Coordinates of C-alpha atoms and ligand atoms in Angstrom, one line a residue:
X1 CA -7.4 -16.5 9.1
X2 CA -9.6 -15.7 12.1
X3 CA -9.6 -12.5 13.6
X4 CA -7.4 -13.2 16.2
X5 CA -4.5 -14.6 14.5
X6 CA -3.2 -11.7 13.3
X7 CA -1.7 -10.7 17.1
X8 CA 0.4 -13.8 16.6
X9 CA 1.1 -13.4 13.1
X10 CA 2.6 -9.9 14.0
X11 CA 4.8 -11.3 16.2
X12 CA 6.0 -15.1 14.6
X13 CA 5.3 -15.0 11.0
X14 CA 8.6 -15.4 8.7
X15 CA 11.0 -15.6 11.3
X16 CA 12.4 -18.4 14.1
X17 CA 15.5 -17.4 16.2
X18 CA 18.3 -17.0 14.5
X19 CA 19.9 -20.2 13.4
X20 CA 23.6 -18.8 13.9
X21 CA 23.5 -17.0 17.1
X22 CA 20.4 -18.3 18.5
X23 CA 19.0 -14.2 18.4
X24 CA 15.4 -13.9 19.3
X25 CA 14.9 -10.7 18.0
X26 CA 15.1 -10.3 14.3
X27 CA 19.3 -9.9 13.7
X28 CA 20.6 -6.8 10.5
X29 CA 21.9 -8.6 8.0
X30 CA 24.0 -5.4 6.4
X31 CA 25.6 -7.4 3.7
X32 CA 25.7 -6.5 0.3
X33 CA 26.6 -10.2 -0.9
X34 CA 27.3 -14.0 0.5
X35 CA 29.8 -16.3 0.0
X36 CA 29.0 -19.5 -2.2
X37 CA 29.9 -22.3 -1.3
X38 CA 31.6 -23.5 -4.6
X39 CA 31.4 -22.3 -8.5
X40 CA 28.4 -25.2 -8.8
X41 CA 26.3 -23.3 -5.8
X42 CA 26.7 -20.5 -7.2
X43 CA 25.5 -21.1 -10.7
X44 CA 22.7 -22.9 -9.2
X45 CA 21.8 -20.0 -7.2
X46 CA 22.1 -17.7 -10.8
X47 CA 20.3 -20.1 -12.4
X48 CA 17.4 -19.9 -9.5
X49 CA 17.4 -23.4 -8.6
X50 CA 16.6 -24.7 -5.5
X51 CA 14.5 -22.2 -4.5
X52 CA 16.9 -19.4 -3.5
X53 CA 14.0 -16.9 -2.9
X54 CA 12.1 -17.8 0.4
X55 CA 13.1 -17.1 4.0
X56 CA 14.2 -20.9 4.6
X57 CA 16.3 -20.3 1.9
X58 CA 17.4 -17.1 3.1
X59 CA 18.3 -18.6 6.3
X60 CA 20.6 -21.7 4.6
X61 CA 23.0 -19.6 2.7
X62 CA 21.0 -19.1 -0.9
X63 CA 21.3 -15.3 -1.4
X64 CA 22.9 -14.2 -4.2
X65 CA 23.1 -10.4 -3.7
X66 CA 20.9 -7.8 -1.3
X67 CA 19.5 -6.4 -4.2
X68 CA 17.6 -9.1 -4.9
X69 CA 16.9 -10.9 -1.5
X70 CA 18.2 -10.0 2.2
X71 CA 17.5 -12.5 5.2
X72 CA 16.4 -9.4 7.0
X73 CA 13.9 -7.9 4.7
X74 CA 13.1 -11.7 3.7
X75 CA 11.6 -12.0 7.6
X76 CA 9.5 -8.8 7.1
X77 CA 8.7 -10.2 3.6
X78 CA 6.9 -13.5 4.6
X79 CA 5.6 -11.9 7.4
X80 CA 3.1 -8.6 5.0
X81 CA 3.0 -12.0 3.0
X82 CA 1.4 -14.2 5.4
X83 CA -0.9 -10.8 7.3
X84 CA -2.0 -10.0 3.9
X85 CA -3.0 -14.1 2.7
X86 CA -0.6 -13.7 -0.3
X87 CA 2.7 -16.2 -0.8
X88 CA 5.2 -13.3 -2.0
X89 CA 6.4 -10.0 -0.7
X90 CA 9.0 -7.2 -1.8
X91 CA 9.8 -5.1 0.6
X92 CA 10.8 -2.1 -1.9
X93 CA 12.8 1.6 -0.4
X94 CA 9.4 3.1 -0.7
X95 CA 5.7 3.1 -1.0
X96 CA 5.8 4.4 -4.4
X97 CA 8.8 1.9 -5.7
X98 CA 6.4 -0.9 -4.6
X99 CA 3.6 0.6 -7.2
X100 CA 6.8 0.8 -10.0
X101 CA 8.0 -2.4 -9.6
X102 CA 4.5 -4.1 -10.3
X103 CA 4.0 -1.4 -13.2
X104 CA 7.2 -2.1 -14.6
X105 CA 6.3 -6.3 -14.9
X106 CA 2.9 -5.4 -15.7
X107 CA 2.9 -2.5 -18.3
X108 CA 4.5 -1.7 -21.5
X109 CA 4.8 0.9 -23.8
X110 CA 1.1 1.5 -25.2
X111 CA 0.0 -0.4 -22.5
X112 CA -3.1 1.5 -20.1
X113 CA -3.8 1.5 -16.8
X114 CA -7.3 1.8 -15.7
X115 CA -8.1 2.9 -12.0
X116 CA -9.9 5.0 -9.5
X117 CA -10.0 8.0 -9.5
X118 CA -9.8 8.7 -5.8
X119 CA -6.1 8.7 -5.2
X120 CA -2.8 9.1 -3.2
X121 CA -1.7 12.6 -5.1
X122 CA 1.7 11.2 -5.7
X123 CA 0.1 7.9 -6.9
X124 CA -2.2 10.4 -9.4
X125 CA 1.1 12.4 -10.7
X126 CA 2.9 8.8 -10.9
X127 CA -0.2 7.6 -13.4
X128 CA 0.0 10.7 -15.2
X129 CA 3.3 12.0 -15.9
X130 CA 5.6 8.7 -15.4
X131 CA 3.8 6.5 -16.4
X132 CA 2.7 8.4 -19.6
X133 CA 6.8 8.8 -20.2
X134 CA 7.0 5.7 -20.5
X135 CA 4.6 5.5 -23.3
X136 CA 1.4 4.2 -20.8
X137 CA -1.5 5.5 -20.5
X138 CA -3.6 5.9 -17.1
X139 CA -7.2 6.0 -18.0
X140 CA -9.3 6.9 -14.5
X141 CA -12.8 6.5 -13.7
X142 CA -14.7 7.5 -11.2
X143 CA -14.3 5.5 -8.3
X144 CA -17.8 4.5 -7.5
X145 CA -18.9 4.0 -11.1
X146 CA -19.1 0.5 -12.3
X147 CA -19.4 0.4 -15.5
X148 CA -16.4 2.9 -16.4
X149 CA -14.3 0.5 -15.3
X150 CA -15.3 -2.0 -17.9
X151 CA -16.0 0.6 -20.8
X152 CA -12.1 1.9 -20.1
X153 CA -10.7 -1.5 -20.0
X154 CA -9.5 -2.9 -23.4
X155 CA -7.2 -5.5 -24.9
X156 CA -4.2 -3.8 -23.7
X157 CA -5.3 -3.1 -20.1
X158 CA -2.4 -4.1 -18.2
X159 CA -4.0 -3.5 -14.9
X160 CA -7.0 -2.5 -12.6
X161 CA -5.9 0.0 -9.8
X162 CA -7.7 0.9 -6.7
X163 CA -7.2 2.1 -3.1
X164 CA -9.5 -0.2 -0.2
X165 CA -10.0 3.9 1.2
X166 CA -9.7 6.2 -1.6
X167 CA -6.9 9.4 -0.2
X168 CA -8.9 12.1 0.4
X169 CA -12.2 11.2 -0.3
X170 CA -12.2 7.8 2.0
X171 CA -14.4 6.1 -0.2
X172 CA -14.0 2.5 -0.3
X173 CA -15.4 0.6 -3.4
X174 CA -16.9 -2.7 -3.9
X175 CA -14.1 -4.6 -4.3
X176 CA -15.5 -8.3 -5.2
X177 CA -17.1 -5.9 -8.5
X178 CA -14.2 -4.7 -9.4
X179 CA -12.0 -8.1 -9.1
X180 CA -15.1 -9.5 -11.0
X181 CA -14.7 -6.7 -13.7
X182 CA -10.9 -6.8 -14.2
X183 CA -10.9 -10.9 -14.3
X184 CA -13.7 -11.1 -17.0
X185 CA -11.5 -9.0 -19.2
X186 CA -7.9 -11.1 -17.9
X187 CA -6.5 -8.7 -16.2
X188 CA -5.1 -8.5 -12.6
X189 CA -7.0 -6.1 -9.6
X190 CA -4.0 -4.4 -8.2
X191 CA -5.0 -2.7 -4.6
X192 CA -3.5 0.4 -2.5
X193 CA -4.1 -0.8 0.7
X194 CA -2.0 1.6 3.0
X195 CA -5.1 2.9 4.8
X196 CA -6.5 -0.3 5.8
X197 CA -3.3 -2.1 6.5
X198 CA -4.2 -6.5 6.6
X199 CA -5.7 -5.3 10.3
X200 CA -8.5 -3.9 8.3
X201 CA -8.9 -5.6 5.1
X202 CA -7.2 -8.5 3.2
X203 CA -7.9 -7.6 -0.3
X204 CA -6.9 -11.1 -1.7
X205 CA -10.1 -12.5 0.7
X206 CA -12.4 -10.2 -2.2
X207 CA -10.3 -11.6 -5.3
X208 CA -7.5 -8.9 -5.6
X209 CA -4.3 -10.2 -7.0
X210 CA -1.6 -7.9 -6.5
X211 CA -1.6 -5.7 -2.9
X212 CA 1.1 -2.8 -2.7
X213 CA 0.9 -0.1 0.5
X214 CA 3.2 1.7 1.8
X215 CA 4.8 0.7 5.0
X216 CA 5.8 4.1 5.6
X217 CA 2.1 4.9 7.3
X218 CA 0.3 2.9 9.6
X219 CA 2.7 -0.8 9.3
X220 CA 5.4 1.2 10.9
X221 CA 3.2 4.0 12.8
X222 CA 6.1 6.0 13.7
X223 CA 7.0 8.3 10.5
X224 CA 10.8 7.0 10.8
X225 CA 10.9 5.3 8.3
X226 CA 9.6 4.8 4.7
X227 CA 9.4 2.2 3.3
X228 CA 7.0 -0.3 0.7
X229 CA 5.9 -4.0 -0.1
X230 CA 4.5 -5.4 -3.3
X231 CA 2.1 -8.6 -2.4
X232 CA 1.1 -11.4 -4.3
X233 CA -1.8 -13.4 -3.8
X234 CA -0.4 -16.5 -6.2
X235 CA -2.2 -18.3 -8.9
X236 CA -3.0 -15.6 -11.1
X237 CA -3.2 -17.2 -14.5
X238 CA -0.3 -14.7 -16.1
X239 CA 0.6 -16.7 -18.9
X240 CA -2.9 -17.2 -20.3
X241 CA -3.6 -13.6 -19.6
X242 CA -0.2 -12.8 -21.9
X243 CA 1.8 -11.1 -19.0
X244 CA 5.3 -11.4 -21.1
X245 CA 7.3 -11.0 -18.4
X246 CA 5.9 -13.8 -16.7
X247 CA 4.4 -15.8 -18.6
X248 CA 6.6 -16.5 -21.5
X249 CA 10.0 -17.1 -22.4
X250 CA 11.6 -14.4 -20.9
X251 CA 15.2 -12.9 -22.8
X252 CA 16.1 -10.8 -19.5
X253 CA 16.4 -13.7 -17.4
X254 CA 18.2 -16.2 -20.0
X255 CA 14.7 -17.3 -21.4
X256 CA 13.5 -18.9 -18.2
X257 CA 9.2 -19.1 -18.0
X258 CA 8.8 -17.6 -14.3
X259 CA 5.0 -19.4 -15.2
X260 CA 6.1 -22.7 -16.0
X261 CA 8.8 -22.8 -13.7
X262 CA 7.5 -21.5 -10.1
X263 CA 3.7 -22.3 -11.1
X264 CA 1.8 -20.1 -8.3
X265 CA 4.9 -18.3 -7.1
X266 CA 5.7 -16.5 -10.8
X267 CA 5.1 -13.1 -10.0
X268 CA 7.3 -13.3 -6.9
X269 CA 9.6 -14.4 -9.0
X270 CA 9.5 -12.4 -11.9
X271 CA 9.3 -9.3 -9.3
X272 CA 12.8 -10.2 -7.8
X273 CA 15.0 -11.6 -10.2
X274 CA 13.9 -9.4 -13.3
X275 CA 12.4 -5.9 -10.9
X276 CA 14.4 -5.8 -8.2
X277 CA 17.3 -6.8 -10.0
X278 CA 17.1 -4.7 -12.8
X279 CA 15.4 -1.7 -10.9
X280 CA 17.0 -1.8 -7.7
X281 CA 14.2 -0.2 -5.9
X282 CA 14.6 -2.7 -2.7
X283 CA 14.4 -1.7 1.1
X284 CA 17.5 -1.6 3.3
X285 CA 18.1 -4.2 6.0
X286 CA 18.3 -1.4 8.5
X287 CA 14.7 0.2 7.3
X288 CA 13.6 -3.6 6.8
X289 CA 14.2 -4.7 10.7
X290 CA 12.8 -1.3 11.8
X291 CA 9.6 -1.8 9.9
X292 CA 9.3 -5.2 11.8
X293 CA 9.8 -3.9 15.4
X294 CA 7.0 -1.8 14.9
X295 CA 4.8 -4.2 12.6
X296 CA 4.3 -6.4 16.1
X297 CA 1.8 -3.8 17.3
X298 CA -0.1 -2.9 14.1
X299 CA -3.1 -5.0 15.5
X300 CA -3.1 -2.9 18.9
X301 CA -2.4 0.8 17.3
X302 CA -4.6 0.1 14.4
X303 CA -7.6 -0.3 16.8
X304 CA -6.8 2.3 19.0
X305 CA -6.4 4.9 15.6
X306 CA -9.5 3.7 14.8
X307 CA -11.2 4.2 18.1
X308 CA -10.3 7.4 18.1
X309 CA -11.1 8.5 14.7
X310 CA -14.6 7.3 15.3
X311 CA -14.8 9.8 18.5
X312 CA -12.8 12.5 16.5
X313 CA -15.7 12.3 13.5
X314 CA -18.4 12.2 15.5
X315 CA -17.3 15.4 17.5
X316 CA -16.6 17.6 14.6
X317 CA -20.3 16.0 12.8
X318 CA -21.9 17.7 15.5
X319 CA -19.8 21.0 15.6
X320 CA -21.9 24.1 14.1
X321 CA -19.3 25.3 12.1
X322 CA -18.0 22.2 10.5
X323 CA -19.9 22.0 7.3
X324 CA -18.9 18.4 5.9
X325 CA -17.1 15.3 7.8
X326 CA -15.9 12.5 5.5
X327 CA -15.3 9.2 8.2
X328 CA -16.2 5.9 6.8
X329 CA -17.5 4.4 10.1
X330 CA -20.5 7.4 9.8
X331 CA -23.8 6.2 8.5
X332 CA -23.6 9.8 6.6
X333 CA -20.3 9.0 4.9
X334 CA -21.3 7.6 0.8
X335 CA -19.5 4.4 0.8
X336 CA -20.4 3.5 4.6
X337 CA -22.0 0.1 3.3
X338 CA -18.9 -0.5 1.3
X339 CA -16.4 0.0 4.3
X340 CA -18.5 -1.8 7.1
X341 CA -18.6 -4.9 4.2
X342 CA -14.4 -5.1 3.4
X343 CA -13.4 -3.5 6.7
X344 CA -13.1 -5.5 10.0
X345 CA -12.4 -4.1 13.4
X346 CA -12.9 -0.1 12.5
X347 CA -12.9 2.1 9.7
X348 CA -9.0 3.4 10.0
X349 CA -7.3 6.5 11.1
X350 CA -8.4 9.0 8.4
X351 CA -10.8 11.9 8.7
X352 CA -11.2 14.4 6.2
X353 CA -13.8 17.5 6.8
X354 CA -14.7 20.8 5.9
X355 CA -15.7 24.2 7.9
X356 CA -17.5 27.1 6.6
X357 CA -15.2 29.4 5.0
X358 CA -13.3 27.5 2.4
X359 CA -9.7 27.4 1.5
X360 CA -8.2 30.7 3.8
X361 CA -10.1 28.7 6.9
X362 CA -9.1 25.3 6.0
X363 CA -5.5 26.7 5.7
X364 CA -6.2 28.7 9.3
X365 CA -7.0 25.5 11.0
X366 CA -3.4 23.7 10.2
X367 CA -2.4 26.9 11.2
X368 CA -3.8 26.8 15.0
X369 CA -3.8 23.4 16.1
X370 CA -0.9 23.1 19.0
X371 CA -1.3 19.3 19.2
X372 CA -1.7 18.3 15.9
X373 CA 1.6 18.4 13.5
X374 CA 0.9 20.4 10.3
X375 CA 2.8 17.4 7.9
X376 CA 2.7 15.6 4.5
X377 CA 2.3 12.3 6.0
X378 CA -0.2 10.0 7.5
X379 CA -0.2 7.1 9.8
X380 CA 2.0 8.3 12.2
X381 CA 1.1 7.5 16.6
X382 CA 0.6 10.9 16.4
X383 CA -1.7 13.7 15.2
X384 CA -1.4 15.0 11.5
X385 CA -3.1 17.8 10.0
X386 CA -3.0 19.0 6.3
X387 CA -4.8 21.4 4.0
X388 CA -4.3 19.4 0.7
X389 CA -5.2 21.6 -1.7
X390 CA -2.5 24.2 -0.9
X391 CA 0.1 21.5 -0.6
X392 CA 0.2 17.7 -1.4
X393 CA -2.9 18.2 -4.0
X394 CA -1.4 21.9 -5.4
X395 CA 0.2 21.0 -8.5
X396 CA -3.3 19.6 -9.8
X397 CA -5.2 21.3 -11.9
X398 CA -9.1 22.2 -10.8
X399 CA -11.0 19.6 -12.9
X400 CA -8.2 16.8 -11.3
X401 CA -8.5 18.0 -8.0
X402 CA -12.6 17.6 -8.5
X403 CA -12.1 13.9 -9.4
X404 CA -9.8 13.3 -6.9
X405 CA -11.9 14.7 -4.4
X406 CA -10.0 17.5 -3.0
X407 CA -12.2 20.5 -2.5
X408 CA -10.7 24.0 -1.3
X409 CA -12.4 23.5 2.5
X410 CA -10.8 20.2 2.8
X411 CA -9.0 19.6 5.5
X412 CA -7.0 16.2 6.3
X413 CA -6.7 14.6 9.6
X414 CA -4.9 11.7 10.7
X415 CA -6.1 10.8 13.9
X416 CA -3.3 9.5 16.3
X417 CA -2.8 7.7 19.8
X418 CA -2.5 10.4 22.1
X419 CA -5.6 10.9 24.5
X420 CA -8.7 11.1 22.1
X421 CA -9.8 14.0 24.8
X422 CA -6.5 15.8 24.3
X423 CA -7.2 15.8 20.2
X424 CA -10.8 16.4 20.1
X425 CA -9.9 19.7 22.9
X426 CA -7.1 21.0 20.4
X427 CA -9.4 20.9 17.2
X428 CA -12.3 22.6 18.8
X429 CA -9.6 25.4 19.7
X430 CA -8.4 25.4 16.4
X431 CA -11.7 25.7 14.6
X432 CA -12.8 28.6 17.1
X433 CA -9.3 30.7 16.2
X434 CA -10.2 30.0 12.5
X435 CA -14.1 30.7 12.0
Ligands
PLP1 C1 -2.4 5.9 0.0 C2 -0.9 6.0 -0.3 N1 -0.3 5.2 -1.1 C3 1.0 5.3 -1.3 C4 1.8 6.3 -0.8 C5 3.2 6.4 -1.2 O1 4.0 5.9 -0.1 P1 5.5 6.3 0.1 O2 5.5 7.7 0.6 O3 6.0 5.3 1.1 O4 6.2 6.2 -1.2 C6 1.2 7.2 0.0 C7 2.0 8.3 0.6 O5 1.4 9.2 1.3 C8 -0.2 7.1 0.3 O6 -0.9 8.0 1.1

């Protein structure tokens, strides 16, 4: 896709007026169910014939039940599928239900999980404590270090996890290594992508397979509404990798082979009628159609947060007290080469720094700003300020919140739309009042 056809994408992919009313906008299917035409449709639909999982179907009566598909989430669906070059979405109720849904396909008991260390906290906790529950093991490396990855990978890696810009650190790493790691052992390169959003980086274009980001941050931009898609890229060869779930006869859906029977599509497949089904982590209509009226700027606000982050880092690199600034679009920042190779158009809306002082000035800051909103979110049009590790990064312990990155000092900034003059004036204020 060239540069520029993501402004159209935005606005056309997945979904045409709406063939009953003629609706230009995208209409709220809030149905929980659809009439069948006969008791043969409706086995054939059970049975997943004639392909009763795309948006064309969607639009000619083949939903079996908004669990598993909606015509509304179906539009946002093939539109993250076709921003992101993949052929499948799941829209799921969160960010986080996105990452179980591909977990729960992927891993089973005794199963491991290799992956950066450099992560979302909740994504860290989800690793370590839910996952292990379940009888799987995360194994994390350090993000930048190449050959952990392939010592921690073994026969029953089930995946290899990664964020394109590691939360908090920023660091992005080299992607095309680690898809070349995780395929020479058969195993998938599964990708975080929330902070770069398809305006920044495609992962599948650097051989990722699976792509999960939370819609909640910058797709949306607005903090209304949370929300999370799961993205294949197709073609992933599941069945000689021995994915069970996919690639073999599978009991759960009366023994179909979602390999042999929808070839590139599988995982799509798989993720619908045996995940969503059976977990019933899928996103409302109502969140689904508000994620899409907000999706047809991502090109336009993703630029502008960008813009201004760039302004907003190289002000506080130059401020005396500010002892550290962590922006990927600065020569000074460690994976700079990394970012300016996968990322196009900017380096995203994420700053994190540090000023002189430690943990009391870091939490003194989110204290003064008047602009800013002191919140556990990012990606929003407007200012966000955080002090991680007294809040989203607490309940780690010291040596986790060294690999993860979060130092006492660290302070987290996502940089909004408002004026960058008007941020930049009510951080300087901020840092005075706290040093
Ligand atoms: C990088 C990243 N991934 C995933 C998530 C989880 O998303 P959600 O809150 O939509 O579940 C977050 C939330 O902050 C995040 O920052």
């Amino acid at each position: 896709m060239s540069d520029d056809d993501i402004y159209t994408d935005v606005l056309h992919a997945g979904q045409e007026p709406d063939p009953a009313t003629g609706s230009r906008a995208p209409p709220i299917y809030q149905t929980t169910s659809y009439v069948f035409d006969d008791a043969d449709h409706a086995a054939e639909l059970f049975a997943l014939d004639g392909e009763p999982m795309s948006y064309a179907a969607a639009y000619t009566g083949k939903n079996i039940y908004s669990r598993i598909m909606n015509p509304t989430t179906m539009m946002l669906e093939n539109r993250l599928a076709k921003l992101e070059g993949g052929i499948g979405c799941m829209t799921t109720a969160s960010g986080m239900a996105a990452l179980d849904l591909a977990t729960f396909l992927l891993a089973k008991t005794g199963d491991n999980i290799v992956t950066a260390s450099a992560l979302y906290g909740g994504t860290y906790t989800y690793f370590t404590h839910t996952a292990k529950r379940r009888g799987i093991e995360a194994r994390f490396v350090d993000t930048l270090d190449y050959d952990a990855y392939e010592d921690a990978i073994d026969e029953n890696t089930a995946y290899v996890h990664a964020e394109t810009i590691g939360n908090p650190a920023l660091v992005t790493p080299d992607l095309e290594r680690l898809a070349a790691i995780a395929h020479d052992n058969e195993v998938p390169l599964f990708i975080d992508n929330t902070f770069a959003t398809p305006y920044l980086c495609q992962p599948f274009e650097h051989g990722a397979d699976l792509i999960w980001e939370s819609t909640t941050k910058w797709i949306h931009g607005s903090g209304s509404t949370i929300g999370g898609a799961l993205i294949d890229s197709g073609g992933t060869p599941w069945a000689e990798w021995g994915y069970e779930e996919i690639g073999e006869d599978n009991p759960a859906y009366h023994g179909i082979n979602f390999a042999e029977e929808f070839g590139d599509a599988a995982f799509t497949f798989a993720a619908r009628a045996r995940g969503l089904r059976d977990l019933g982590n899928q996103q409302s209509p109502f969140d689904g159609w508000v994620t899409m009226q907000k999706l047809e700027s991502l090109p336009l606000r993703m630029q502008r947060h960008s813009d201004n982050a760039m302004a907003v880092a190289e002000y506080l690199e130059d401020h005396p007290a500010v002892s550290w600034v962590n922006y990927p679009g600065l020569e000074s920042h460690e994976t700079h080469e990394n970012a300016t190779k996968y990322l196009k158009n900017g380096y995203g809306g994420m700053i994190t720094f540090g000023v002189e002082g430690g943990y009391e000035v870091g939490r003194t800051i989110c204290d003064s700003v008047e602009l800013a909103s002191l919140l556990a979110n990012v990606g929003d049009a407007k200012t966000l300020i955080i002090h991680p590790s007294s809040t989203t990064h607490q309940q780690l312990s010291d040596e986790e919140k060294q690999a993860s990155g979060v130092t006492d000092d660290l302070v987290r900034l996502s940089v909004g739309l408002e004026a960058v003059d008007d941020i930049i004036a009510d951080l300087d204020q901020a840092i005075d009042a706290a040093t």
